[in-house]
C-alpha positions as semicolon CSV with decimal commas, in nm:
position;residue;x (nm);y (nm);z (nm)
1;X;0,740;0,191;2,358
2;X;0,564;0,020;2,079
3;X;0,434;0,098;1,721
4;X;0,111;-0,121;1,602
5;X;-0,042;-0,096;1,286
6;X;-0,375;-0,227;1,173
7;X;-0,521;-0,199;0,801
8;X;-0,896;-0,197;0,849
9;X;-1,150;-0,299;0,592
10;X;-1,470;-0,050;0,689
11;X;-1,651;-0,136;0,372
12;X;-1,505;-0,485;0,276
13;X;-1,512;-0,550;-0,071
14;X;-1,733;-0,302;-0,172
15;X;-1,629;-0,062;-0,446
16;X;-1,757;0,232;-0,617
17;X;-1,564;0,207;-0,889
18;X;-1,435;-0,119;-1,171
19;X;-1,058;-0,151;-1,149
20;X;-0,981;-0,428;-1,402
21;X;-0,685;-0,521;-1,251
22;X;-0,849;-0,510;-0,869
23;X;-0,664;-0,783;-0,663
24;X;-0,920;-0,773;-0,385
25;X;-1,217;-0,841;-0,593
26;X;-0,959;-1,170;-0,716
27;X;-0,904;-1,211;-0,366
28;X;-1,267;-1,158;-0,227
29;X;-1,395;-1,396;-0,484
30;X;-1,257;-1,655;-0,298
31;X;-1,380;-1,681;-0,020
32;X;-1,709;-1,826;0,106
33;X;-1,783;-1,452;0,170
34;X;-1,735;-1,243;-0,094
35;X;-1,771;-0,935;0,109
36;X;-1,899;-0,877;0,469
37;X;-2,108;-0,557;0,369
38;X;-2,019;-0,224;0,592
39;X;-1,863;-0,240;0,956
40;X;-2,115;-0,242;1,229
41;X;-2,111;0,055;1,498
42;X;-2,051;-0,224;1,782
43;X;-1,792;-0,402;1,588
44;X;-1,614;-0,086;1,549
45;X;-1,605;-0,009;1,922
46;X;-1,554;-0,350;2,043
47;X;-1,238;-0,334;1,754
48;X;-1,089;0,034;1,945
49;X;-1,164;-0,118;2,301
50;X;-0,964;-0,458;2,208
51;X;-0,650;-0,311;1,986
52;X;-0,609;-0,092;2,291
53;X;-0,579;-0,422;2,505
54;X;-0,199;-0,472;2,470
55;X;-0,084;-0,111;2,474
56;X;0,084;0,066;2,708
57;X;0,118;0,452;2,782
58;X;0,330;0,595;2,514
59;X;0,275;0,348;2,256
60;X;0,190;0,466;1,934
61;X;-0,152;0,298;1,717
62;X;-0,173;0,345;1,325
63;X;-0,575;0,320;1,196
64;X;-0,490;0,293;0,819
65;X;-0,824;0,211;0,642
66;X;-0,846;0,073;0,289
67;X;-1,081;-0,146;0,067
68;X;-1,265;-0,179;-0,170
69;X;-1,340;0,157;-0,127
70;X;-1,372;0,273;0,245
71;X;-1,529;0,547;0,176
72;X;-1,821;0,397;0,133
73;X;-1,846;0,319;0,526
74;X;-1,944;0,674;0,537
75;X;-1,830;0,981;0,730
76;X;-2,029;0,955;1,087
77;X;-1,816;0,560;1,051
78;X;-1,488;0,750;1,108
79;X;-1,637;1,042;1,351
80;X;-1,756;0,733;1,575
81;X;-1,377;0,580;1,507
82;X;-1,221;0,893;1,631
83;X;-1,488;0,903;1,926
84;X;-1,412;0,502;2,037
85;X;-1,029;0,645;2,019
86;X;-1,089;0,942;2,239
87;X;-1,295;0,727;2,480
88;X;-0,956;0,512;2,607
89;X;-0,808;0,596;2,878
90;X;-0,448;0,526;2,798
91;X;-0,204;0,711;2,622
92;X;-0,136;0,631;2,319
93;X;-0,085;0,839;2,047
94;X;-0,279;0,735;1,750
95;X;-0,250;0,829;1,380
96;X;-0,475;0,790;1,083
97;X;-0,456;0,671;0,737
98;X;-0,718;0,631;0,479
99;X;-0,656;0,483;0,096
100;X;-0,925;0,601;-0,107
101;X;-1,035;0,590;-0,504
102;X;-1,125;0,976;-0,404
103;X;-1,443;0,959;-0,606
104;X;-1,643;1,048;-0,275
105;X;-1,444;1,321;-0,139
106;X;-1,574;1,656;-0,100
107;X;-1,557;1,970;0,156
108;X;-1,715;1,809;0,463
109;X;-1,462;1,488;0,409
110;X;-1,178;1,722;0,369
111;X;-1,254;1,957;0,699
112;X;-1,251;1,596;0,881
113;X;-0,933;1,436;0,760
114;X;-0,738;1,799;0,794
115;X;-0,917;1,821;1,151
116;X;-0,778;1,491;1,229
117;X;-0,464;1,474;1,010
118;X;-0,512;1,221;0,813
119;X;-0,255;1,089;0,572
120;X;-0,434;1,025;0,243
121;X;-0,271;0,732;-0,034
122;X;-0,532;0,862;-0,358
123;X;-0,539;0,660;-0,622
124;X;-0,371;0,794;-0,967
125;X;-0,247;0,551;-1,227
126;X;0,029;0,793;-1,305
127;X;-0,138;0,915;-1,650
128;X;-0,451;1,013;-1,780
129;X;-0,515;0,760;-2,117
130;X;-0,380;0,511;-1,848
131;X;-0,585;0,571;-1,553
132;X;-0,920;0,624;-1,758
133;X;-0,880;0,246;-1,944
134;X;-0,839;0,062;-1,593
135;X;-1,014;0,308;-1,338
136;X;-1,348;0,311;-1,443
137;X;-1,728;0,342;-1,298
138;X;-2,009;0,112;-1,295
139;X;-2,095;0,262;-1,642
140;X;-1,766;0,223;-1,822
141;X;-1,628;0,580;-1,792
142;X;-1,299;0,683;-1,678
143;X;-1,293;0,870;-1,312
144;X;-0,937;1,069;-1,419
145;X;-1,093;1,431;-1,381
146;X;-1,274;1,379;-1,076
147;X;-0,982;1,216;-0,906
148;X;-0,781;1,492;-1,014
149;X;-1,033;1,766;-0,864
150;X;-1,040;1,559;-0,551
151;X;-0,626;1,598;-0,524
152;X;-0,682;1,991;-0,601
153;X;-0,931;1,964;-0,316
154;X;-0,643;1,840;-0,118
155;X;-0,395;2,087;-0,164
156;X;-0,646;2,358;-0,111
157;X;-0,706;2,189;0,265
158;X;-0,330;2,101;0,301
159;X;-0,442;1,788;0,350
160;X;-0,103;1,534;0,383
161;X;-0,127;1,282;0,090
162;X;0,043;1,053;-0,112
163;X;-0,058;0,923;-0,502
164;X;-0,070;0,547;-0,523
165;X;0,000;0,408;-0,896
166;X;-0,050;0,079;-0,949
167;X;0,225;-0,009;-1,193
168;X;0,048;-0,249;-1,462
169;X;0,245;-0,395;-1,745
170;X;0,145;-0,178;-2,015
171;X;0,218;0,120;-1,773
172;X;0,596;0,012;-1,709
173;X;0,653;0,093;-2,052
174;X;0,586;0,445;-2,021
175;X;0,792;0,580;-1,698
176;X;0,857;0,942;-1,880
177;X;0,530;1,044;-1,987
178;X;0,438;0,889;-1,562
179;X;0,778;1,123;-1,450
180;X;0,627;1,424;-1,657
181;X;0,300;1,378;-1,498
182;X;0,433;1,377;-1,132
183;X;0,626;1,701;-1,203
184;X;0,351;1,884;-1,372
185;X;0,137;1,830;-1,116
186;X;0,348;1,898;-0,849
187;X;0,300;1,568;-0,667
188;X;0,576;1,491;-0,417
189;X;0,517;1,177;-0,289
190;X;0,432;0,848;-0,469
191;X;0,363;0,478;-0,423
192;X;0,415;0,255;-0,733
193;X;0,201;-0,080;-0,668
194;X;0,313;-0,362;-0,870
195;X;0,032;-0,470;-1,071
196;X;-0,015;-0,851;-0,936
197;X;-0,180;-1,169;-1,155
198;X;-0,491;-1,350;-1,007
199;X;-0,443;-1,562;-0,736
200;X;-0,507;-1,893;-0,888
201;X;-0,456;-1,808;-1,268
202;X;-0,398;-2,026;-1,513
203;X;-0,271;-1,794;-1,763
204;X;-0,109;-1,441;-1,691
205;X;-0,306;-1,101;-1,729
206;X;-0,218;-0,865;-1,950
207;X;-0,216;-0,620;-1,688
208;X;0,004;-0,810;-1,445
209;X;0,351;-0,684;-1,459
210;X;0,671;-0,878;-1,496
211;X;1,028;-0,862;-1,329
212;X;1,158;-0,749;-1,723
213;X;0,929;-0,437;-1,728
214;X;0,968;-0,385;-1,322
215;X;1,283;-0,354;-1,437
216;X;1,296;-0,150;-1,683
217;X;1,025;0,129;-1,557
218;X;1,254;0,195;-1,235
219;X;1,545;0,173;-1,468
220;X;1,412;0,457;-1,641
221;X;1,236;0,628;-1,397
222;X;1,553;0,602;-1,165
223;X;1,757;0,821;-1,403
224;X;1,448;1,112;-1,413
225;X;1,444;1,072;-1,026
226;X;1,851;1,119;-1,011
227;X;1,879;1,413;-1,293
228;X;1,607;1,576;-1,060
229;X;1,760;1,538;-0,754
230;X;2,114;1,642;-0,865
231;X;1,898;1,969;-0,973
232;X;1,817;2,055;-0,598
233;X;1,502;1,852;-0,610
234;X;1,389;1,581;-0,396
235;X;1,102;1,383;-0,494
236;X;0,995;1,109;-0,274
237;X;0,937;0,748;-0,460
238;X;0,846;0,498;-0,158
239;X;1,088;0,225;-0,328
240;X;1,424;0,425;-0,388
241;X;1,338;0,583;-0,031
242;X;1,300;0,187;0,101
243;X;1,643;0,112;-0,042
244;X;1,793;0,421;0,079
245;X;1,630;0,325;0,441
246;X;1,736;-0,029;0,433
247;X;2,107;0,003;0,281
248;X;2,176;0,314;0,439
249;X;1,962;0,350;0,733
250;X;1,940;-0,015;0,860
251;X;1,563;0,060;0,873
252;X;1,268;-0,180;0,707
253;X;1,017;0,047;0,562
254;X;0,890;-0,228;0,370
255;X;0,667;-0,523;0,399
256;X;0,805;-0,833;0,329
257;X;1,178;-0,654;0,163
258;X;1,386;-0,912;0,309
259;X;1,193;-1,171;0,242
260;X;1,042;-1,223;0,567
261;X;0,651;-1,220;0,615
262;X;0,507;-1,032;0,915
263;X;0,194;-1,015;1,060
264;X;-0,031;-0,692;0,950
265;X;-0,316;-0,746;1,092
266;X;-0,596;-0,693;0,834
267;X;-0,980;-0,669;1,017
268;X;-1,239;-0,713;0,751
269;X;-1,596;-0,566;0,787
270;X;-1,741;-0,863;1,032
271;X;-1,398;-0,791;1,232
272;X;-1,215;-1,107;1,124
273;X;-0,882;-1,122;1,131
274;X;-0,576;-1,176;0,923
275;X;-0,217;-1,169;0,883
276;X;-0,164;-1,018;0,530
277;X;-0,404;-0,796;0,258
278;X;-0,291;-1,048;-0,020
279;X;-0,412;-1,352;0,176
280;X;-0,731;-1,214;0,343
281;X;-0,898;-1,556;0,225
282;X;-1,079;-1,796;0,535
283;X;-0,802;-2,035;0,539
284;X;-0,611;-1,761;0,677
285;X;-0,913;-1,634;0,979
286;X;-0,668;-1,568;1,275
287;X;-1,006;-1,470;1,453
288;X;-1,272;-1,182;1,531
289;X;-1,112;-0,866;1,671
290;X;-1,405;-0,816;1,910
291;X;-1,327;-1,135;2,110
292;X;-0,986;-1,138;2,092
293;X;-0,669;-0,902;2,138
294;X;-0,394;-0,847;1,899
295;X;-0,122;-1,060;2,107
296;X;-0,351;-1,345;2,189
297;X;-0,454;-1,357;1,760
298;X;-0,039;-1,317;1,729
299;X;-0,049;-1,622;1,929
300;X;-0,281;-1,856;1,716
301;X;-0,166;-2,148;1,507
302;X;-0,251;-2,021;1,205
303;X;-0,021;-1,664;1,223
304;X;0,257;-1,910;1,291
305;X;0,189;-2,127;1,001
306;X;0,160;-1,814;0,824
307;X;0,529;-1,666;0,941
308;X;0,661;-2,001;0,844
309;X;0,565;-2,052;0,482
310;X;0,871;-1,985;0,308
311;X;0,875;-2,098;-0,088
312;X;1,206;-2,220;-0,237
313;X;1,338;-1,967;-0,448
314;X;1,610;-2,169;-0,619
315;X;1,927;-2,169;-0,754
316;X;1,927;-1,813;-0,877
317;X;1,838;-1,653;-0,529
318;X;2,098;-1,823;-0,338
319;X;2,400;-1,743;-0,568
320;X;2,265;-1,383;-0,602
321;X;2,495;-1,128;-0,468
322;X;2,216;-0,933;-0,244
323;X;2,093;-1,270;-0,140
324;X;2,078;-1,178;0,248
325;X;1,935;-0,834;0,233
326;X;1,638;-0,963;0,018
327;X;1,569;-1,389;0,078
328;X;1,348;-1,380;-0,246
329;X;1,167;-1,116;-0,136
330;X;0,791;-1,038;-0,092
331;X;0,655;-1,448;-0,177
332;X;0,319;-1,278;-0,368
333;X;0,519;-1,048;-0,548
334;X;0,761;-1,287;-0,669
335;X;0,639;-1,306;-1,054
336;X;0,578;-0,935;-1,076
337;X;0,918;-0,824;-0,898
338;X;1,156;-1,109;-0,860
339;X;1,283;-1,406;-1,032
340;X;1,135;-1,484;-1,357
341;X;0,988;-1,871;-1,412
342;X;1,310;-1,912;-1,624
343;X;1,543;-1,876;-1,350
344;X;1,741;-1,618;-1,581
345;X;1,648;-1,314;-1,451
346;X;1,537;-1,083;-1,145
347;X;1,386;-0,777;-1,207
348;X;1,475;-0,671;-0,835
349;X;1,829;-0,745;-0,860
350;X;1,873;-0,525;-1,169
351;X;1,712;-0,241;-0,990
352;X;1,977;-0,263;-0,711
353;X;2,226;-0,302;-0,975
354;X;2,151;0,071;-1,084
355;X;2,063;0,163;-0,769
356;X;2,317;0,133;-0,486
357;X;2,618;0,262;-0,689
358;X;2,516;0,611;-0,663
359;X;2,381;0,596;-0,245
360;X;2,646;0,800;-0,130
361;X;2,597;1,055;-0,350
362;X;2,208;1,054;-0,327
363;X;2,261;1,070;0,077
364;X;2,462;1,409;0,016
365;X;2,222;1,559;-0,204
366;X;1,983;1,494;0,042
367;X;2,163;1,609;0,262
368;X;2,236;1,929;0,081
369;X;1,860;1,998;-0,030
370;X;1,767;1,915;0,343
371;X;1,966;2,224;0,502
């Protein structure tokens, strides 16, 4: 039995909304095609009909769709995704995911992803003054309050979702008042995104964070997290639960954690192809997923040129002491997370500095809280 997962572009680069940080728009821009418009009905089917190639019964298939905004593919899009899936004869079970800005969410989208249980990453950059600066519309104005009526919206449905925070420099600095904010709105489960620089810059972003403030945000936030948990609390945070998984558990929860790129399969509007959602650019076109299969794409020269790109991390790496169960880590992530240029300091490493001391005693709260 087998788990694939796909991340699915329905919309491309289109957005609804003016992130000033957004990485695909970075990304997008450099291609020959800045974005490939909304996915076709036929492209959609052919997509279903040719992931379902190389599965077997029992297999399991995660849909996760993301953007831009794919909301903006509509809701009869995902009513004829769920009707492709129910059209296969195998079985497999499949799950859905959907990453959204929320800005487009109302009753009718709700009653479909609770129908079809859905599991929701919105978009909340962990505090208000925060989120309205970066987040904005077309017109300039912040999009906090209707983001925050569209998670109300979601715990009136019982809709499953997690907040996504994309962890900016600026941001880093303030991991109580972005603690405070999880607790007071009661929001279990969250996913800080480092903030990354442009792909070709010449000068870093203000926005983009560093391995110093990485650092020191989880350093903070860590302590919050702990004091909370030692209350009879468990809040998840996807990295301490990745480290808990990995160092406890054995497991990889994590793309690219030990430092070791895998193929994701990203399928942009047209139904290209490619291996990674920071390097959806047309030197890396694996292929179209309505000619082609996901083994015979895992098969094509340019996923194993892909696999095999490995940077030199240096001196620092090698003579660190959690060298093998991280390899330098995530390679586009390296300037926000890992080594700095100056080869004095790793913002990752400090993390599971403070970290890893106190996993026994986190697994028995756990533990405790779980019973």
């Amino acid at each position: 039995m087998k788990h694939i997962s796909v991340l699915v572009k329905p919309a491309s680069a289109l957005c609804n909304i003016r992130c000033k940080y957004c990485f695909y728009a970075d990304v997008s821009s450099l291609r020959e095609v800045r974005s490939f418009g909304k996915m076709k009905s036929e492209t959609a089917e052919k997509m279903i009909e040719h992931l379902f190639v190389d599965l077997v019964d029992g297999d399991e298939l995660t849909l996760a769709f993301q953007g831009g905004e794919p909301t903006l593919a509509g809701l009869t899009y995902y009513k004829n995704i769920v009707a492709f899936v129910e059209q296969q004869t195998k079985n497999v079970t499949v799950h859905y995911a959907l990453q959204t800005n929320g800005l487009l969410i109302n009753e009718r989208w709700c009653q479909f992803l609770k129908e079809h249980q859905f599991l929701v990453g919105l978009s909340i950059d962990g505090h208000p003054l925060y989120h309205d600066l970066n987040r904005v519309d077309p017109k300039g104005r912040g999009t906090f309050q209707k983001v925050l009526a569209t998670k109300e919206l979601f715990d009136t449905y019982g809709i499953e979702y997690n907040i996504l925070c994309v962890l900016t420099n600026p941001l880093a600095k303030e991991a109580k008042k972005v603690y405070r904010f999880l607790q007071e709105q009661s929001i279990q489960y969250v996913q800080f995104i480092p903030c990354l620089d442009e792909l070709e810059a010449k000068k870093r972003s203000s926005y983009a964070l560093t391995p110093q403030r990485f650092a020191s945000f989880y350093g903070q936030l860590f302590k919050f997290w702990l004091a909370e948990l030692q209350s009879g609390h468990y809040r998840s945070v996807k990295l301490f639960d990745d480290l808990m998984n990995l160092f406890v558990g054995g497991r990889v929860t994590a793309c690219g954690i030990l430092g070791n790129c895998q193929i994701q399969y990203v399928i942009e509007a047209d139904g290209s192809v490619y291996p990674c959602d920071f390097y959806v650019l047309d030197e890396y076109r694996m292929g179209y997923i309505q000619e082609s299969g996901l083994k015979e794409l895992f098969e094509q020269e340019i996923s194993k040129k892909f696999l095999c790109e490995k940077p030199d991390y240096g001196a620092f790496c090698h003579s660190c002491l959690f060298q093998k169960a991280c390899n330098g880590g995530c390679k586009r992530m390296k300037d926000a997370i890992y080594v700095t240029k100056g080869q004095d300091f790793c913002g990752y490493q400090q993390v599971l500095t403070q970290f890893l001391p106190h996993k026994e005693e986190i697994m028995e709260l756990v533990g405790r809280i779980a019973k």
